[in-house]
Amino acid sequence: MSCFEDLSGEILMAIFEYMNVEDVWTIFFNMNTRFHSLVFDSRLQLTADVSKVDKLNYDQFCSSLINKNFSNIYKLILSNHYNRYPQIRSFLSQTTFTIFQSLHALTLTDINHDELIEITQQIKQLPYLNYLHINTHEIFRDKELTSATYALLNQSNIRVSIFHLHERLQWPETETISSCNTEVLSLDYINADRLAFLLPHCSYLRSLSVTLDPRTSLSKLTQHDISPSLTFPQITCLRLCYRPFDLSTLENLLNAVPSVRRFSMETLVYSTDYIRSPFWTLLLQQYLPLLERIRLVVRGWFVLKASNNTNDEKLDEASITDSYRYDHYWLDRAYKHIFKCLVDSSTAVLEIR
């Protein structure tokens, strides 16, 4: 009987870990002595999605979270969503993040600058926190954006960093990103010279997802370019949203990541040459020799008229897609074997995956 109870208890705890902690408490708290003990078992790794808690139940929920289950919280989600109450500030007024010593993942939505700076200081004391996701639509002043970016990137414990501030990331030009140990990095908007400045300080980085602007943002005294002699062989996965298209900057970036095996790219081009297969085939063969899987989305904005095409090949949907579909290079690397192209009088959209 004891073995059966132990097994059923482990199954229930596994089920609890797929549920939000609020639902666990609502359904199982005080149901009976056995369920009560399981809810507070130290082996549990619970998700607390506070963003789903309505305002009426918020204070009670936080009190229970802070006083009873703080040692079981594995993943914590907080939100200041515009149509809700200022949840993060209320949370900080009741407790600090330092009590959640078992916390592994933290997601903060629509957080403001002051809250962000306060939390980035506190989470440095969480030894197991390795996932940090920030997604905010708050409008930061330049100095606030600078200090926020610098605080986020200098987190030595974080291994997965997802920062969507919806503005070009920047930090003090005189400061060095000294403690960025992230292995997976996602940035929603950054200039190419800023990225060149950042990458040498991310020695453990293996996966990079970035919306990249090739235009410069640094002063001439501190301007950085991705040097042809500088490479980052530890990066094996690259996801790139690239606009406006600049071939020179793209070549420098690809040259710096020769070990990439999975590559995804979305871009906007203004020449028909950049939508045809010969250009992309030669480019990727030259710079990414280890490439195994590819996703390519190219949006073209140009006048597609016969008189303006120097290439004799007919520029229509079939000719473009066939140049990829019947090439073994693309067949081997387009995992889903999807080849699509839509063409009208002045635009074209190519999708390969």
Short mmCIF file of C-alpha atoms in Angstrom, two decimals:
data_model
loop_
_atom_site.label_atom_id
_atom_site.label_comp_id
_atom_site.label_asym_id
_atom_site.label_seq_id
_atom_site.Cartn_x
_atom_site.Cartn_y
_atom_site.Cartn_z
CA MET A 1 0.00 0.00 0.00
CA SER A 2 2.84 2.34 0.87
CA CYS A 3 4.49 1.78 -2.53
CA PHE A 4 1.19 2.47 -4.27
CA GLU A 5 0.74 5.69 -2.28
CA ASP A 6 4.27 6.80 -3.11
CA LEU A 7 3.68 6.13 -6.82
CA SER A 8 0.33 7.88 -6.89
CA GLY A 9 1.85 10.81 -5.01
CA GLU A 10 4.61 11.17 -7.60
CA ILE A 11 2.04 11.04 -10.41
CA LEU A 12 -0.05 13.75 -8.74
CA MET A 13 2.98 15.97 -8.22
CA ALA A 14 3.89 15.55 -11.88
CA ILE A 15 0.35 16.68 -12.75
CA PHE A 16 0.64 19.64 -10.36
CA GLU A 17 3.76 20.83 -12.21
CA TYR A 18 1.74 21.21 -15.42
CA MET A 19 -0.82 23.39 -13.61
CA ASN A 20 -0.72 26.98 -12.47
CA VAL A 21 -0.19 27.19 -8.70
CA GLU A 22 -3.49 29.08 -8.29
CA ASP A 23 -5.38 26.13 -9.80
CA VAL A 24 -3.48 23.68 -7.60
CA TRP A 25 -4.51 25.59 -4.49
CA THR A 26 -8.11 26.06 -5.63
CA ILE A 27 -8.64 22.39 -6.41
CA PHE A 28 -6.48 20.52 -3.90
CA PHE A 29 -5.79 22.80 -0.93
CA ASN A 30 -7.39 21.42 2.27
CA MET A 31 -9.14 18.65 0.31
CA ASN A 32 -7.67 16.15 2.77
CA THR A 33 -4.46 15.63 4.69
CA ARG A 34 -2.76 13.73 1.87
CA PHE A 35 -3.46 16.32 -0.81
CA HIS A 36 -2.54 19.12 1.57
CA SER A 37 0.89 17.58 2.17
CA LEU A 38 1.46 17.03 -1.56
CA VAL A 39 0.64 20.65 -2.39
CA PHE A 40 3.47 21.79 -0.10
CA ASP A 41 5.94 19.00 -0.89
CA SER A 42 9.43 20.48 -1.23
CA ARG A 43 10.07 18.45 -4.40
CA LEU A 44 7.36 20.28 -6.35
CA GLN A 45 8.37 22.67 -9.11
CA LEU A 46 5.35 24.92 -9.53
CA THR A 47 4.48 27.60 -12.08
CA ALA A 48 3.00 30.82 -10.67
CA ASP A 49 1.39 32.74 -13.52
CA VAL A 50 0.34 35.76 -11.51
CA SER A 51 -0.61 37.60 -14.72
CA LYS A 52 -3.84 35.58 -14.81
CA VAL A 53 -4.91 36.48 -11.27
CA ASP A 54 -7.67 39.11 -11.11
CA LYS A 55 -7.35 42.12 -8.86
CA LEU A 56 -9.90 40.94 -6.29
CA ASN A 57 -7.90 37.78 -5.51
CA TYR A 58 -4.45 39.26 -5.99
CA ASP A 59 -3.54 40.19 -2.40
CA GLN A 60 -4.69 36.84 -1.04
CA PHE A 61 -2.85 34.99 -3.79
CA CYS A 62 0.38 36.89 -3.14
CA SER A 63 0.12 36.31 0.60
CA SER A 64 -0.20 32.54 0.05
CA LEU A 65 2.58 32.57 -2.52
CA ILE A 66 4.98 34.45 -0.26
CA ASN A 67 4.20 32.71 3.01
CA LYS A 68 3.57 29.12 1.95
CA ASN A 69 4.87 28.09 -1.45
CA PHE A 70 7.82 30.40 -2.05
CA SER A 71 10.28 27.49 -1.90
CA ASN A 72 8.35 25.55 -4.58
CA ILE A 73 8.08 28.25 -7.23
CA TYR A 74 10.06 27.19 -10.29
CA LYS A 75 8.57 29.62 -12.82
CA LEU A 76 7.10 33.06 -12.08
CA ILE A 77 5.14 35.28 -14.50
CA LEU A 78 4.12 38.85 -13.67
CA SER A 79 2.42 41.45 -15.87
CA ASN A 80 1.54 45.15 -15.88
CA HIS A 81 -0.69 44.72 -18.90
CA TYR A 82 -2.30 48.04 -19.83
CA ASN A 83 -5.87 46.92 -19.08
CA ARG A 84 -4.98 45.48 -15.68
CA TYR A 85 -3.69 46.79 -12.36
CA PRO A 86 0.04 47.61 -11.76
CA GLN A 87 0.79 44.08 -10.71
CA ILE A 88 4.59 44.20 -10.59
CA ARG A 89 4.69 47.27 -8.35
CA SER A 90 2.13 45.68 -6.02
CA PHE A 91 4.22 42.53 -5.92
CA LEU A 92 7.39 44.45 -5.06
CA SER A 93 5.56 46.32 -2.30
CA GLN A 94 4.77 43.01 -0.58
CA THR A 95 7.98 41.06 -1.01
CA THR A 96 11.32 40.76 -2.79
CA PHE A 97 12.42 38.23 -5.37
CA THR A 98 15.22 37.08 -3.11
CA ILE A 99 12.86 34.81 -1.14
CA PHE A 100 12.27 32.65 -4.24
CA GLN A 101 15.54 30.77 -3.98
CA SER A 102 14.26 27.86 -6.12
CA LEU A 103 13.19 30.12 -8.99
CA HIS A 104 14.52 29.02 -12.40
CA ALA A 105 12.46 31.13 -14.85
CA LEU A 106 11.09 34.66 -14.66
CA THR A 107 8.84 36.46 -17.17
CA LEU A 108 7.95 40.15 -16.79
CA THR A 109 5.51 41.87 -19.14
CA ASP A 110 5.11 45.64 -19.61
CA ILE A 111 7.49 46.41 -16.76
CA ASN A 112 8.60 50.02 -16.30
CA HIS A 113 12.15 51.28 -15.87
CA ASP A 114 12.24 51.68 -12.08
CA GLU A 115 10.76 48.24 -11.50
CA LEU A 116 13.19 46.70 -13.97
CA ILE A 117 16.26 48.22 -12.29
CA GLU A 118 15.05 47.12 -8.86
CA ILE A 119 14.38 43.56 -9.99
CA THR A 120 17.66 43.15 -11.89
CA GLN A 121 19.49 43.91 -8.65
CA GLN A 122 17.44 41.39 -6.66
CA ILE A 123 17.64 38.48 -9.10
CA LYS A 124 21.43 38.48 -8.93
CA GLN A 125 20.93 36.73 -5.58
CA LEU A 126 18.92 33.86 -7.08
CA PRO A 127 21.40 31.02 -7.69
CA TYR A 128 19.14 28.86 -9.90
CA LEU A 129 17.54 31.55 -12.07
CA ASN A 130 18.68 30.88 -15.64
CA TYR A 131 15.77 32.10 -17.80
CA LEU A 132 14.76 35.75 -18.05
CA HIS A 133 12.09 37.06 -20.43
CA ILE A 134 11.32 40.78 -20.59
CA ASN A 135 8.58 42.01 -22.94
CA THR A 136 7.56 45.60 -22.38
CA HIS A 137 5.80 48.30 -24.37
CA GLU A 138 6.70 50.99 -21.85
CA ILE A 139 8.35 54.02 -23.47
CA PHE A 140 11.81 54.54 -21.97
CA ARG A 141 13.79 57.74 -22.13
CA ASP A 142 17.25 57.35 -23.69
CA LYS A 143 19.02 57.25 -20.32
CA GLU A 144 16.47 54.78 -18.97
CA LEU A 145 16.85 52.51 -21.99
CA THR A 146 20.63 52.66 -21.61
CA SER A 147 20.60 51.72 -17.93
CA ALA A 148 17.94 49.03 -18.42
CA THR A 149 19.83 47.33 -21.26
CA TYR A 150 23.09 47.41 -19.35
CA ALA A 151 21.44 45.95 -16.23
CA LEU A 152 19.80 43.14 -18.23
CA LEU A 153 22.92 42.11 -20.12
CA ASN A 154 25.10 42.04 -17.00
CA GLN A 155 23.40 39.05 -15.38
CA SER A 156 25.97 36.32 -14.85
CA ASN A 157 23.49 33.57 -13.86
CA ILE A 158 21.14 33.90 -16.82
CA ARG A 159 21.53 31.32 -19.59
CA VAL A 160 18.42 32.14 -21.65
CA SER A 161 17.83 35.87 -22.24
CA ILE A 162 14.82 37.18 -24.16
CA PHE A 163 14.65 40.97 -24.20
CA HIS A 164 11.89 42.67 -26.19
CA LEU A 165 11.95 46.36 -25.32
CA HIS A 166 10.60 47.40 -28.75
CA GLU A 167 13.31 50.03 -29.11
CA ARG A 168 16.91 49.90 -30.34
CA LEU A 169 19.01 48.54 -27.51
CA GLN A 170 21.83 50.71 -26.25
CA TRP A 171 24.14 51.00 -23.29
CA PRO A 172 26.88 53.42 -22.15
CA GLU A 173 29.60 53.52 -24.80
CA THR A 174 32.24 53.68 -22.08
CA GLU A 175 30.92 50.60 -20.25
CA THR A 176 31.76 46.98 -20.98
CA ILE A 177 29.28 44.11 -20.86
CA SER A 178 31.41 42.07 -18.48
CA SER A 179 29.18 39.33 -17.09
CA CYS A 180 26.94 38.10 -19.91
CA ASN A 181 27.04 34.29 -19.71
CA THR A 182 23.88 33.67 -21.71
CA GLU A 183 23.73 30.71 -24.08
CA VAL A 184 20.48 31.69 -25.82
CA LEU A 185 19.94 35.37 -26.63
CA SER A 186 16.92 37.01 -28.28
CA LEU A 187 16.95 40.78 -28.93
CA ASP A 188 14.12 42.49 -30.75
CA TYR A 189 16.01 45.48 -32.13
CA ILE A 190 19.71 46.31 -32.22
CA ASN A 191 22.11 48.08 -34.57
CA ALA A 192 24.84 46.05 -36.26
CA ASP A 193 27.66 47.99 -34.61
CA ARG A 194 26.09 47.44 -31.18
CA LEU A 195 25.88 43.72 -31.91
CA ALA A 196 29.55 43.72 -32.94
CA PHE A 197 30.36 45.38 -29.64
CA LEU A 198 28.30 42.83 -27.66
CA LEU A 199 29.22 39.46 -29.21
CA PRO A 200 32.85 39.30 -28.00
CA HIS A 201 31.52 39.44 -24.44
CA CYS A 202 29.15 36.48 -24.92
CA SER A 203 31.61 33.62 -25.00
CA TYR A 204 28.97 30.95 -24.16
CA LEU A 205 26.42 32.08 -26.74
CA ARG A 206 25.19 29.27 -29.01
CA SER A 207 21.82 30.57 -30.22
CA LEU A 208 21.18 34.14 -31.39
CA SER A 209 17.85 35.63 -32.46
CA VAL A 210 17.90 39.29 -33.41
CA THR A 211 16.16 42.03 -35.35
CA LEU A 212 19.14 43.76 -36.90
CA ASP A 213 19.51 47.28 -38.27
CA PRO A 214 22.74 47.62 -40.34
CA ARG A 215 22.93 51.37 -39.74
CA THR A 216 25.41 52.69 -37.15
CA SER A 217 24.32 53.94 -33.73
CA LEU A 218 27.65 54.46 -31.94
CA SER A 219 29.79 57.58 -32.15
CA LYS A 220 32.74 57.53 -34.55
CA LEU A 221 35.16 57.30 -31.61
CA THR A 222 33.66 54.03 -30.37
CA GLN A 223 32.24 52.62 -33.59
CA HIS A 224 32.63 48.86 -33.98
CA ASP A 225 32.31 46.66 -37.03
CA ILE A 226 32.30 42.87 -37.16
CA SER A 227 35.89 42.34 -38.22
CA PRO A 228 36.54 39.69 -40.91
CA SER A 229 39.12 38.15 -38.58
CA LEU A 230 36.70 37.90 -35.64
CA THR A 231 34.65 34.70 -35.42
CA PHE A 232 32.24 33.17 -32.93
CA PRO A 233 32.34 29.42 -33.64
CA GLN A 234 30.21 28.62 -30.58
CA ILE A 235 27.09 30.05 -32.29
CA THR A 236 25.28 27.23 -34.11
CA CYS A 237 21.78 28.69 -34.43
CA LEU A 238 21.05 32.11 -35.98
CA ARG A 239 17.63 33.68 -36.42
CA LEU A 240 17.82 37.04 -38.18
CA CYS A 241 15.23 39.66 -39.04
CA TYR A 242 17.24 42.06 -41.17
CA ARG A 243 16.13 45.45 -42.41
CA PRO A 244 16.98 47.41 -44.40
CA PHE A 245 19.00 44.92 -46.46
CA ASP A 246 22.74 45.64 -46.62
CA LEU A 247 24.89 42.98 -48.28
CA SER A 248 28.22 44.07 -46.81
CA THR A 249 26.98 43.96 -43.21
CA LEU A 250 25.27 40.61 -43.81
CA GLU A 251 28.46 39.10 -45.25
CA ASN A 252 30.47 40.31 -42.25
CA LEU A 253 27.96 38.79 -39.84
CA LEU A 254 27.77 35.43 -41.62
CA ASN A 255 31.55 35.31 -41.88
CA ALA A 256 31.71 35.67 -38.08
CA VAL A 257 29.46 32.64 -37.43
CA PRO A 258 30.88 29.83 -39.63
CA SER A 259 29.52 27.05 -37.39
CA VAL A 260 25.84 27.92 -37.84
CA ARG A 261 23.79 24.82 -38.61
CA ARG A 262 20.30 26.30 -38.37
CA PHE A 263 19.60 29.61 -40.04
CA SER A 264 16.40 31.64 -40.30
CA MET A 265 16.21 34.99 -42.04
CA GLU A 266 13.54 37.54 -42.91
CA THR A 267 14.48 40.60 -44.94
CA LEU A 268 13.27 43.30 -47.31
CA VAL A 269 15.13 43.80 -50.60
CA TYR A 270 14.90 46.31 -53.43
CA SER A 271 16.58 44.36 -56.23
CA THR A 272 15.26 41.33 -58.08
CA ASP A 273 18.74 39.75 -57.88
CA TYR A 274 18.27 39.26 -54.14
CA ILE A 275 15.16 37.15 -54.54
CA ARG A 276 16.61 34.56 -56.93
CA SER A 277 18.25 31.33 -55.81
CA PRO A 278 21.78 31.81 -57.29
CA PHE A 279 22.46 34.75 -54.99
CA TRP A 280 21.40 32.98 -51.78
CA THR A 281 22.93 29.64 -52.74
CA LEU A 282 26.38 31.11 -53.35
CA LEU A 283 26.18 33.33 -50.26
CA LEU A 284 25.24 30.51 -47.88
CA GLN A 285 27.66 27.99 -49.39
CA GLN A 286 30.49 30.46 -48.97
CA TYR A 287 29.82 31.63 -45.42
CA LEU A 288 27.82 28.82 -43.76
CA PRO A 289 29.40 25.56 -44.94
CA LEU A 290 27.91 23.52 -42.07
CA LEU A 291 24.33 24.66 -42.65
CA GLU A 292 21.77 21.87 -42.18
CA ARG A 293 18.41 23.62 -41.95
CA ILE A 294 17.15 26.91 -43.38
CA ARG A 295 14.12 29.17 -43.28
CA LEU A 296 14.16 32.14 -45.67
CA VAL A 297 11.52 34.86 -46.09
CA VAL A 298 12.37 37.60 -48.60
CA ARG A 299 10.02 40.49 -49.31
CA GLY A 300 10.84 42.42 -52.45
CA TRP A 301 9.76 45.95 -53.27
CA PHE A 302 10.51 46.86 -56.87
CA VAL A 303 8.89 47.41 -60.27
CA LEU A 304 8.60 44.02 -61.91
CA LYS A 305 8.47 44.94 -65.59
CA ALA A 306 10.23 43.20 -68.45
CA SER A 307 11.88 46.45 -69.55
CA ASN A 308 13.50 46.84 -66.12
CA ASN A 309 14.85 43.32 -65.84
CA THR A 310 18.41 42.83 -67.05
CA ASN A 311 18.02 39.10 -66.45
CA ASP A 312 16.42 37.28 -69.40
CA GLU A 313 14.80 34.78 -67.05
CA LYS A 314 11.08 35.40 -66.68
CA LEU A 315 10.40 36.77 -63.22
CA ASP A 316 7.22 35.11 -62.09
CA GLU A 317 6.15 32.88 -59.23
CA ALA A 318 6.94 29.61 -61.00
CA SER A 319 10.42 30.60 -62.17
CA ILE A 320 11.42 31.79 -58.72
CA THR A 321 10.07 28.85 -56.74
CA ASP A 322 11.36 26.29 -59.27
CA SER A 323 14.90 27.67 -58.94
CA TYR A 324 14.77 26.63 -55.28
CA ARG A 325 12.49 23.60 -55.42
CA TYR A 326 14.60 21.68 -57.94
CA ASP A 327 17.95 22.45 -56.32
CA HIS A 328 19.25 19.70 -54.02
CA TYR A 329 20.95 22.29 -51.84
CA TRP A 330 17.56 23.74 -50.86
CA LEU A 331 15.69 20.44 -50.87
CA ASP A 332 18.14 19.05 -48.32
CA ARG A 333 17.91 22.08 -46.02
CA ALA A 334 14.29 23.24 -46.29
CA TYR A 335 13.01 20.93 -43.57
CA LYS A 336 9.28 21.28 -44.38
CA HIS A 337 9.83 21.43 -48.17
CA ILE A 338 7.68 24.56 -48.43
CA PHE A 339 8.50 26.76 -51.44
CA LYS A 340 6.16 29.70 -52.00
CA CYS A 341 6.34 32.92 -53.98
CA LEU A 342 3.72 35.59 -54.59
CA VAL A 343 4.43 38.21 -57.25
CA ASP A 344 2.49 41.25 -58.38
CA SER A 345 3.34 44.41 -60.30
CA SER A 346 5.76 45.90 -57.77
CA THR A 347 6.29 43.40 -54.97
CA ALA A 348 7.24 39.80 -54.34
CA VAL A 349 7.22 37.60 -51.26
CA LEU A 350 9.37 34.47 -51.17
CA GLU A 351 9.04 31.90 -48.40
CA ILE A 352 11.17 28.79 -48.02
CA ARG A 353 11.17 26.54 -45.02
#
